[in-house]
Each structure stands twice: as structure tokens, then as C-alpha cells.
Coordinates of N, CA and C in Angstrom, one line a residue:
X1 N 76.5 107.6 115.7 CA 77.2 108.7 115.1 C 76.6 108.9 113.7
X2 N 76.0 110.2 113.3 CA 75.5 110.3 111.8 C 76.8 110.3 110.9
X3 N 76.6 110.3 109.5 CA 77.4 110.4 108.6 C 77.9 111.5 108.4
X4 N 77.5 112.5 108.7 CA 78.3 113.8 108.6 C 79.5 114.0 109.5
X5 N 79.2 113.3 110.9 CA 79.8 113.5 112.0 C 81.0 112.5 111.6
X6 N 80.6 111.2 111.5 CA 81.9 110.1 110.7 C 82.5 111.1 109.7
X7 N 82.2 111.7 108.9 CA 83.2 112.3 107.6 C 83.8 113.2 108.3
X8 N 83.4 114.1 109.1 CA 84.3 115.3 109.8 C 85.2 114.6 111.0
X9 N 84.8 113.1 111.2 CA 86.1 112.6 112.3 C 86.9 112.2 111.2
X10 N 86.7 111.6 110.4 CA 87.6 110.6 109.5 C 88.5 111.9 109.0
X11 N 88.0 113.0 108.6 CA 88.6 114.1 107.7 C 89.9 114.5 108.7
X12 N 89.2 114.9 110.0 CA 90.1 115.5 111.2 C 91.1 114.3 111.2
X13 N 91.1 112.8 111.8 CA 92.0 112.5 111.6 C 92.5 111.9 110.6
X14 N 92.5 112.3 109.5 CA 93.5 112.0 108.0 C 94.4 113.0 108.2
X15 N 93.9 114.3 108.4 CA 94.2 115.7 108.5 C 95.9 115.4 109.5
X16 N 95.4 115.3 110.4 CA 96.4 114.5 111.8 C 97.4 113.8 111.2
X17 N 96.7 112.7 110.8 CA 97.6 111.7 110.1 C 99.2 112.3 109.0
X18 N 98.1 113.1 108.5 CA 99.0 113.5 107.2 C 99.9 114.6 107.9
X19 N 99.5 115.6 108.6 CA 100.2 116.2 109.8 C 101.8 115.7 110.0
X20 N 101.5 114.7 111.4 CA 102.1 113.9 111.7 C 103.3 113.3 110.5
X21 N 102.9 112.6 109.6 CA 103.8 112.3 108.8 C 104.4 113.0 107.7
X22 N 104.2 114.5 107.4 CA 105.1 115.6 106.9 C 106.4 115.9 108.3
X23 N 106.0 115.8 109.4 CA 106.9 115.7 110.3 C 107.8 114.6 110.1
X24 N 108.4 113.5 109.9 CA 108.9 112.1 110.4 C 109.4 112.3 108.8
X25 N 111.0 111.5 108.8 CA 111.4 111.1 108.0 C 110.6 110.3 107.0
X26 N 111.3 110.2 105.7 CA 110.3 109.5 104.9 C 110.3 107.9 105.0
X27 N 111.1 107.5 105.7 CA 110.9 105.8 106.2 C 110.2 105.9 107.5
X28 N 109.9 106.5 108.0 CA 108.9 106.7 109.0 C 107.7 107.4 108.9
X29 N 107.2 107.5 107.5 CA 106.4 109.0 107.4 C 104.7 107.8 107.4
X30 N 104.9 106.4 107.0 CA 103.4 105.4 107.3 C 104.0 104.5 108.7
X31 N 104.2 105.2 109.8 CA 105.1 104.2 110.6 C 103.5 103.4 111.4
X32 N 102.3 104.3 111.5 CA 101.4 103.5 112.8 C 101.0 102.8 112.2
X33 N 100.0 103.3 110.6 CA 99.7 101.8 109.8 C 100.9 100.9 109.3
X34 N 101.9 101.0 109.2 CA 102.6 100.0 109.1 C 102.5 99.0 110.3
X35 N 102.9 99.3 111.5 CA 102.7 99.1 112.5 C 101.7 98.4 113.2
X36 N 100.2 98.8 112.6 CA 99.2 98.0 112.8 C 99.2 96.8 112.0
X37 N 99.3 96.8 110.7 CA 99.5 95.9 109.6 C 100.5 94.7 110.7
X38 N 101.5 95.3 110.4 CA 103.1 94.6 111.0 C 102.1 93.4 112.2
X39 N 101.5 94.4 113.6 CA 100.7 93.6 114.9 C 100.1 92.8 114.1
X40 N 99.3 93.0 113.1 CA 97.9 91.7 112.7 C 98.8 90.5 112.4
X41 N 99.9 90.8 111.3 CA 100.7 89.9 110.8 C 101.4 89.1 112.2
X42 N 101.5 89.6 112.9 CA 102.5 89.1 114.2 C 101.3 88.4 114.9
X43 N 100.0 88.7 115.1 CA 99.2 88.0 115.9 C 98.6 86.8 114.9
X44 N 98.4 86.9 113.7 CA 98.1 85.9 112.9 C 98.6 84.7 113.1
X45 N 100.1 85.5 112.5 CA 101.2 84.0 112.4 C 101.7 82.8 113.8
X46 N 101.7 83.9 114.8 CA 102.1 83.4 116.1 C 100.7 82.5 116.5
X47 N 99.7 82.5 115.7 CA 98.3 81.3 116.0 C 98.9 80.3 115.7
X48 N 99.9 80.3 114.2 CA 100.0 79.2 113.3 C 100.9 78.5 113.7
X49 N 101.9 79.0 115.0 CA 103.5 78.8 114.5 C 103.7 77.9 115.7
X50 N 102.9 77.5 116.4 CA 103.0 76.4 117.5 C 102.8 74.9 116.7
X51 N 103.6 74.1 117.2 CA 103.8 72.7 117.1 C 102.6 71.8 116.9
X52 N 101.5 72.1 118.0 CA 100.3 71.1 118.1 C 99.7 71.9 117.6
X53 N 98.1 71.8 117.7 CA 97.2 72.5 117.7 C 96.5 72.9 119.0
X54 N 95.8 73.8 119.1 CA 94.9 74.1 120.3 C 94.3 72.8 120.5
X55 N 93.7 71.8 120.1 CA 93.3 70.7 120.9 C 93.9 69.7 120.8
X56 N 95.4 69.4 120.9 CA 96.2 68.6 121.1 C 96.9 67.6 120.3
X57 N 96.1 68.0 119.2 CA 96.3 66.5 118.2 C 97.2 67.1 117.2
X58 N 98.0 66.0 116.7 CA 99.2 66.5 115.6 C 98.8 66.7 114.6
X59 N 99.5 67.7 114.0 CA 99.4 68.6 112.7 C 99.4 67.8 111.5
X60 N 98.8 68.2 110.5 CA 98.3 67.2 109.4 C 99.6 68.1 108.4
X61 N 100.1 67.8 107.3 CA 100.9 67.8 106.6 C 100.7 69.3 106.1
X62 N 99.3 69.5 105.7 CA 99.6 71.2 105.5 C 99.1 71.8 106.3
X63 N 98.7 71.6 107.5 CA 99.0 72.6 108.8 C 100.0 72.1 109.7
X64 N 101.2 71.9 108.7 CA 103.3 71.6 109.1 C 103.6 72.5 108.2
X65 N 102.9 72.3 107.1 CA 103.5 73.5 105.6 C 103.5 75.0 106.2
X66 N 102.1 75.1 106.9 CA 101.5 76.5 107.3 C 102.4 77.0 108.3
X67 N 102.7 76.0 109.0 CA 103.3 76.0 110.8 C 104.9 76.9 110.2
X68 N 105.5 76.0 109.5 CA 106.6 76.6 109.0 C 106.8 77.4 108.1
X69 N 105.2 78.0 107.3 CA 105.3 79.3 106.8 C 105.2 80.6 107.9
X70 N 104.2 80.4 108.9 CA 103.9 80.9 110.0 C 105.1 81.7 110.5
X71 N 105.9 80.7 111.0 CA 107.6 81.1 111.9 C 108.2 81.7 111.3
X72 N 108.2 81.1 109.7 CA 109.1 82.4 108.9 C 108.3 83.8 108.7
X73 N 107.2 83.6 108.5 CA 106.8 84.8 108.1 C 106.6 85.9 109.9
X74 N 106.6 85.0 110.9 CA 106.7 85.6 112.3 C 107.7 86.9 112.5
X75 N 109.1 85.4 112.0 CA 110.4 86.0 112.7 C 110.7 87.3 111.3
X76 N 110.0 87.1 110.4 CA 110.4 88.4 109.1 C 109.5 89.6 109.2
X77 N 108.2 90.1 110.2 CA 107.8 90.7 110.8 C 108.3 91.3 111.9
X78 N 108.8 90.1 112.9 CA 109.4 90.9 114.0 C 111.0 91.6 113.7
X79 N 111.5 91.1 112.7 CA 113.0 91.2 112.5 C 112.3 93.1 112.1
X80 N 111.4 92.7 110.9 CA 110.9 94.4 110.5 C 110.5 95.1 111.1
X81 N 109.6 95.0 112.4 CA 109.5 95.7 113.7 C 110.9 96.3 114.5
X82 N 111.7 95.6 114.2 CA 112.8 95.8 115.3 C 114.3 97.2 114.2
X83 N 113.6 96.5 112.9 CA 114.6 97.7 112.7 C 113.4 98.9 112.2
X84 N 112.4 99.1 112.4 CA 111.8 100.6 112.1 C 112.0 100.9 113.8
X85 N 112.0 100.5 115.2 CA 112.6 100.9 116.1 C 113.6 101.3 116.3
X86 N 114.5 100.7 115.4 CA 115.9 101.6 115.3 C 115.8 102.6 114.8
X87 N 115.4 102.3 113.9 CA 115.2 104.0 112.5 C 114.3 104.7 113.3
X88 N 113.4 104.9 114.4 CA 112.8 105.7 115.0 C 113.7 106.1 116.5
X89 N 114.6 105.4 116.9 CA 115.3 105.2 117.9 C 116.3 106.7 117.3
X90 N 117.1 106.2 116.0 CA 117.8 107.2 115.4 C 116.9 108.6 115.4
X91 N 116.1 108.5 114.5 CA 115.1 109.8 114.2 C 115.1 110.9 115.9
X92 N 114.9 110.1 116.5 CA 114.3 110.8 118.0 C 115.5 111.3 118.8
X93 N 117.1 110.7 118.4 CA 118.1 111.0 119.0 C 118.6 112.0 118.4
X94 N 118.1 112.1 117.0 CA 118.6 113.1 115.7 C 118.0 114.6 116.0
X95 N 116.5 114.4 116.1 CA 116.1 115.5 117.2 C 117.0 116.3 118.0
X96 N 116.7 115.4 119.0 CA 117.2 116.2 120.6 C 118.7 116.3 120.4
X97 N 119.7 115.6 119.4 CA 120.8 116.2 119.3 C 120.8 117.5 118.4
X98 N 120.0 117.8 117.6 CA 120.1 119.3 116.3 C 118.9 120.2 117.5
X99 N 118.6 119.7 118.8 CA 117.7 120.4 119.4 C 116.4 121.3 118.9
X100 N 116.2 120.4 117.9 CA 114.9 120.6 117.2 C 113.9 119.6 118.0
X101 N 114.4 119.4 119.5 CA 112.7 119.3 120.3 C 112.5 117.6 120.4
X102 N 113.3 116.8 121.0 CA 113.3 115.1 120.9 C 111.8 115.1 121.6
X103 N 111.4 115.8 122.6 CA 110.4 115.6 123.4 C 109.0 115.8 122.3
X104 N 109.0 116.8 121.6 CA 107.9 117.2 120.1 C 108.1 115.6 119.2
X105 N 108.7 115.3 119.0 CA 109.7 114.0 117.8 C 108.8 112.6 118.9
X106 N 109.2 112.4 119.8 CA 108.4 111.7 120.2 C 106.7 112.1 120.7
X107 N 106.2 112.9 120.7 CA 104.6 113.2 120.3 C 104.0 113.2 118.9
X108 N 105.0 113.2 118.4 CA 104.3 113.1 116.8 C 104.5 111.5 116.4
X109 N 104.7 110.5 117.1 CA 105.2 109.3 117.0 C 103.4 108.5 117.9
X110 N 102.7 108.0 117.4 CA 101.6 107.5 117.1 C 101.7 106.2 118.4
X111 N 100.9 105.9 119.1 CA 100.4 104.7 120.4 C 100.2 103.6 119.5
X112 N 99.9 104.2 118.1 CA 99.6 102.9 117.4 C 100.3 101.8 117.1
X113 N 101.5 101.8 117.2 CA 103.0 101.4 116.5 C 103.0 100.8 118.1
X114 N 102.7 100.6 119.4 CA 102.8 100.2 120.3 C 103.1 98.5 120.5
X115 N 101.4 97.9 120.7 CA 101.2 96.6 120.0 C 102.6 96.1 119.2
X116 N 102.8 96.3 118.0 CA 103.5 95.7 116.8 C 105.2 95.6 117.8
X117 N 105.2 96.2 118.7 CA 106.6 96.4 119.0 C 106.9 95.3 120.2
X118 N 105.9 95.4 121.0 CA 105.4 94.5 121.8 C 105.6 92.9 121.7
X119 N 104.6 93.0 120.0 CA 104.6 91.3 119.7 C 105.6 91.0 119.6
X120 N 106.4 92.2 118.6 CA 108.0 91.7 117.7 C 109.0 91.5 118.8
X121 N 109.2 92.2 119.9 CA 110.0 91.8 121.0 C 109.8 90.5 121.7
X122 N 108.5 90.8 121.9 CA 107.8 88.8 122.2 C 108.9 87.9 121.7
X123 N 108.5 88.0 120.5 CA 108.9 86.9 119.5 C 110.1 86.9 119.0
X124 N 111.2 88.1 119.1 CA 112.8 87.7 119.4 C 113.2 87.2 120.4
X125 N 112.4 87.0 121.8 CA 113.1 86.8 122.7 C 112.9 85.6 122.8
X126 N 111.7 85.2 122.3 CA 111.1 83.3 122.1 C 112.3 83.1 121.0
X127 N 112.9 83.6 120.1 CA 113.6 83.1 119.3 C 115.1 83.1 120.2
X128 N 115.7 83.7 120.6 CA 116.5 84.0 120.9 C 116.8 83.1 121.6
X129 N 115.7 82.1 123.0 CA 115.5 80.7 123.5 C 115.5 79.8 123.1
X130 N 115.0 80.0 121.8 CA 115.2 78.5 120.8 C 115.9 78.6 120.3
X131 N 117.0 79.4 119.9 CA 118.0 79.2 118.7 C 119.2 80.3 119.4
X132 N 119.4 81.1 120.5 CA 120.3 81.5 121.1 C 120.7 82.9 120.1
X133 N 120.7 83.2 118.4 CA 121.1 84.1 117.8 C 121.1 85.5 118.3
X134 N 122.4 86.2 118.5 CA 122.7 87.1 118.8 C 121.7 88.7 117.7
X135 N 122.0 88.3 116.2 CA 121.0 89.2 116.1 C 119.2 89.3 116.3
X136 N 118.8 88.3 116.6 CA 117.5 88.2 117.6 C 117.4 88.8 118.3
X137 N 118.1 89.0 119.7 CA 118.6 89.3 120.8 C 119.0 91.2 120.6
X138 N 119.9 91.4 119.6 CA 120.1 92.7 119.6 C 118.5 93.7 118.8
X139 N 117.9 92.9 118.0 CA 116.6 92.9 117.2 C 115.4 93.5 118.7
X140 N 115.6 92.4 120.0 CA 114.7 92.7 121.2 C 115.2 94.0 121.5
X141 N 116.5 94.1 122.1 CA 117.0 94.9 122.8 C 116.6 96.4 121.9
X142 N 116.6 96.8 120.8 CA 116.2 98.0 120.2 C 114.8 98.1 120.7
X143 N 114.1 97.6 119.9 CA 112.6 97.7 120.4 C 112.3 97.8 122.4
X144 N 112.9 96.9 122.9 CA 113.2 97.6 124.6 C 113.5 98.9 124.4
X145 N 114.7 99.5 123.9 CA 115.3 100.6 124.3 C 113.8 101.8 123.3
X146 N 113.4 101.2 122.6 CA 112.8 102.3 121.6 C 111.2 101.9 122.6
X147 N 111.1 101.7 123.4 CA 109.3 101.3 124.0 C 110.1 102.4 125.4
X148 N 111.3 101.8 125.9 CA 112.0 102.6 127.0 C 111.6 104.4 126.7
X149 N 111.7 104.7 125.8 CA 112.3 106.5 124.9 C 110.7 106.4 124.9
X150 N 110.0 106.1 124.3 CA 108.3 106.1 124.0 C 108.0 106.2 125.0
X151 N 108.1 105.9 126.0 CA 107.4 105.5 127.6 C 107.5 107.3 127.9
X152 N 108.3 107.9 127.5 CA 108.0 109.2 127.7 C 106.9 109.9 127.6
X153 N 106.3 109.8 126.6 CA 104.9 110.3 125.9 C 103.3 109.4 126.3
X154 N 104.1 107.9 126.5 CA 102.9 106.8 126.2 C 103.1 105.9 127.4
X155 N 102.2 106.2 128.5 CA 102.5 105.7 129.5 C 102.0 103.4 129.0
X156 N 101.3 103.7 128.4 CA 101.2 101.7 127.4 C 102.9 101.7 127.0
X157 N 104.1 102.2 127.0 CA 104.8 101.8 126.4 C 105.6 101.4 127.5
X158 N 105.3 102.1 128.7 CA 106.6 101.8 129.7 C 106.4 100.3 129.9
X159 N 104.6 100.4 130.1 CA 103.7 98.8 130.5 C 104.2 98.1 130.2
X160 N 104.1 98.0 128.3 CA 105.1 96.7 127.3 C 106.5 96.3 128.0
X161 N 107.2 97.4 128.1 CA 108.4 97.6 128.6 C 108.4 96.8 130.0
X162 N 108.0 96.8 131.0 CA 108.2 96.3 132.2 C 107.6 94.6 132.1
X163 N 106.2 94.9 131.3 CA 106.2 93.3 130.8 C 107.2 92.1 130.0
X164 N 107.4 92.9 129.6 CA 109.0 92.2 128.6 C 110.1 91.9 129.8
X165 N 110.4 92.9 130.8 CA 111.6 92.7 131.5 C 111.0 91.4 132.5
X166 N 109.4 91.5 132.7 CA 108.8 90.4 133.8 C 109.5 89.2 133.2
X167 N 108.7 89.2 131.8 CA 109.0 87.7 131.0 C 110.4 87.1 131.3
X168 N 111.4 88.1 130.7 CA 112.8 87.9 130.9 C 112.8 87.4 132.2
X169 N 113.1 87.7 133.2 CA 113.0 87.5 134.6 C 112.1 86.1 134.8
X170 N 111.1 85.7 134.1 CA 110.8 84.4 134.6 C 111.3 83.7 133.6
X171 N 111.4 84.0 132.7 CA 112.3 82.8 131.7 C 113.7 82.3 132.3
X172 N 114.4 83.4 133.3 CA 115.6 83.2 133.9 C 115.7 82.4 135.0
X173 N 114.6 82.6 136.0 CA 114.4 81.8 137.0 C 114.1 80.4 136.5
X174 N 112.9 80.2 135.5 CA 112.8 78.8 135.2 C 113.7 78.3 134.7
X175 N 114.9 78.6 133.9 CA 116.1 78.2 133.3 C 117.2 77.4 134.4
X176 N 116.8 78.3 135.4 CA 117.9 78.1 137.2 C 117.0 77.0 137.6
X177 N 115.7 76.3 137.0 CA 115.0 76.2 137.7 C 114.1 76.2 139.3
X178 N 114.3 77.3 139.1 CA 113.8 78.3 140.1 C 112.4 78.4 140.3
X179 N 111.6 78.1 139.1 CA 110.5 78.4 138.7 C 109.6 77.2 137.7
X180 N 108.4 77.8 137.7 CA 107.9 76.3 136.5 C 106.7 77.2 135.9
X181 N 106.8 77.2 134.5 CA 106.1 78.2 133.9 C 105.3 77.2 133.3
X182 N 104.1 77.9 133.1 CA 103.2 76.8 132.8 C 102.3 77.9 131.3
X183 N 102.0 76.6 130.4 CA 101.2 77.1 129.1 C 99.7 77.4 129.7
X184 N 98.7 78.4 128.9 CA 97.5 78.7 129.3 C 96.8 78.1 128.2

């Protein structure tokens, strides 16, 4: 791609970008790059936030420091994934109730923010196993219902969506032990 051609894509979509976000409330007006930011942070941490290491050997004193920076900084990601799903959950019902177009409200809402919602559901429902907390649990269930409403526009969101309910579903069986899930 020449340089001219890179500046006239990059321009077109800033153009889009900025578009898009004159549309969306102002707590949702940087929702995809937050969103991407939000995924890196959620893929980073969840490297850190396991017990052993990838080759089996126990953790040295500050990769335990890290481990338990990791989880916090995990679960304070996904907890902030789960409420801009609400605040987009609201936005989109706000719509199609003043019938200013919920179906337009969810097109102007970015594939990018996909991922991030994904991980952060992941990782309430791992919390929600290890520690049972009801707002975890209500934290998952928004981001389900807000990937559910997306799946309209973004056929990757129904995906997320039906992936999450798999998980649920074998975490339940192995629980009955019905099942034996095994680490990769």
C-alpha cells in the first residue's frame, strides 16, 4: 500500500470513527478503543493470573506479587467491561424506546468492543466459581445480554454468546460430575 493510499484509509476511517462517536452518548463516544485497550489489558493479565507457571514450577516471590497484581487488575477490567455493557445495553434500549432507530444505535456500535466483552464475561464467570459473588455473576449476565442485542448486527457476537453458554454448560456438568474438563 503506498503512503498516500495509507493516509486516505487512515483519514476515511478517523472520519468514521469521529462519525460514529458524535452519534453515542458521551460515555460511550471512545467505546471500540476503549474496548480494545480494555481486551489487551484482559489478555495480558489473565497470562499472569494463574497459580504455576507455564512450565510447572512455583512462582518466585515476585511473580506471586505480579500474580496478585494480575487478578486484581483482571477482575477491575472485566468489572469495567461489564458496566460500559450496561451503559450500552441502556443506550440501545433508549433508542428503540424514543424510536429513534435501536436497529441504526446498534450499527453505529463498533465489532471492536467484541473481544473485550468476551474476555470480561470469561473472567466473571471464572470468578463467580471461585468466589460464588453475586455481583460477578450479574457483571456476566449484562455483557451476555449486551453480546445477545449485538448479535443483531454482528453475527461474532452471537458466536461469543453461544460460546459462553457452551462454557456454562460444561462447567455444570463437571460440577454434577458428569464431565472432566481438562487444562490445554
Amino acid at each position: 500500500m503506498s503512503t498516500v493510499a495509507a493516509i486516505t484509509e487512515i483519514t476515511s476511517l478517523s472520519a468514521a470513527l469521529s462519525s460514529t462517536a458524535k452519534r453515542l452518548p458521551p460515555g460511550l463516544s471512545f467505546l471500540a478503543p476503549r474496548c480494545v485497550l480494555l481486551s489487551a489489558a484482559i489478555l495480558l493479565h489473565d497470562t499472569y493470573s494463574c497459580p504455576a507457571g507455564h512450565d510447572g514450577r512455583l512462582r518466585s516471590q515476585e511473580e506471586t506479587a505480579q500474580q496478585i497484581h494480575s487478578v486484581e487488575a483482571l477482575t477491575n477490567a472485566s468489572k469495567d467491561v461489564a458496566a460500559l455493557a450496561e451503559e450500552l445495553l441502556l443506550f440501545i434500549l433508549s433508542m428503540e424506546k424514543d424510536g429513534s432507530g435501536g436497529g441504526d444505535s446498534v450499527s453505529d456500535v463498533s465489532p471492536l468492543i467484541l473481544d473485550s466483552l468476551y474476555g470480561a464475561a470469561n473472567t466473571l464467570a471464572w470468578l463467580v466459581r471461585e468466589e460464588g459473588l453475586a455481583q460477578y455473576e450479574d457483571g456476566a449476565n449484562s455483557i451476555k445480554r449486551c453480546l445477545e442485542r449485538l448479535g443483531v448486527r454482528w453475527g461474532l457476537a452471537g458466536e461469543y454468546g453461544r460460546m459462553l453458554e457452551q462454557q456454562d454448560f460444561a462447567y455444570m456438568m463437571q460440577n454434577k460430575g458428569l464431565l472432566t474438563l481438562r487444562a490445554f
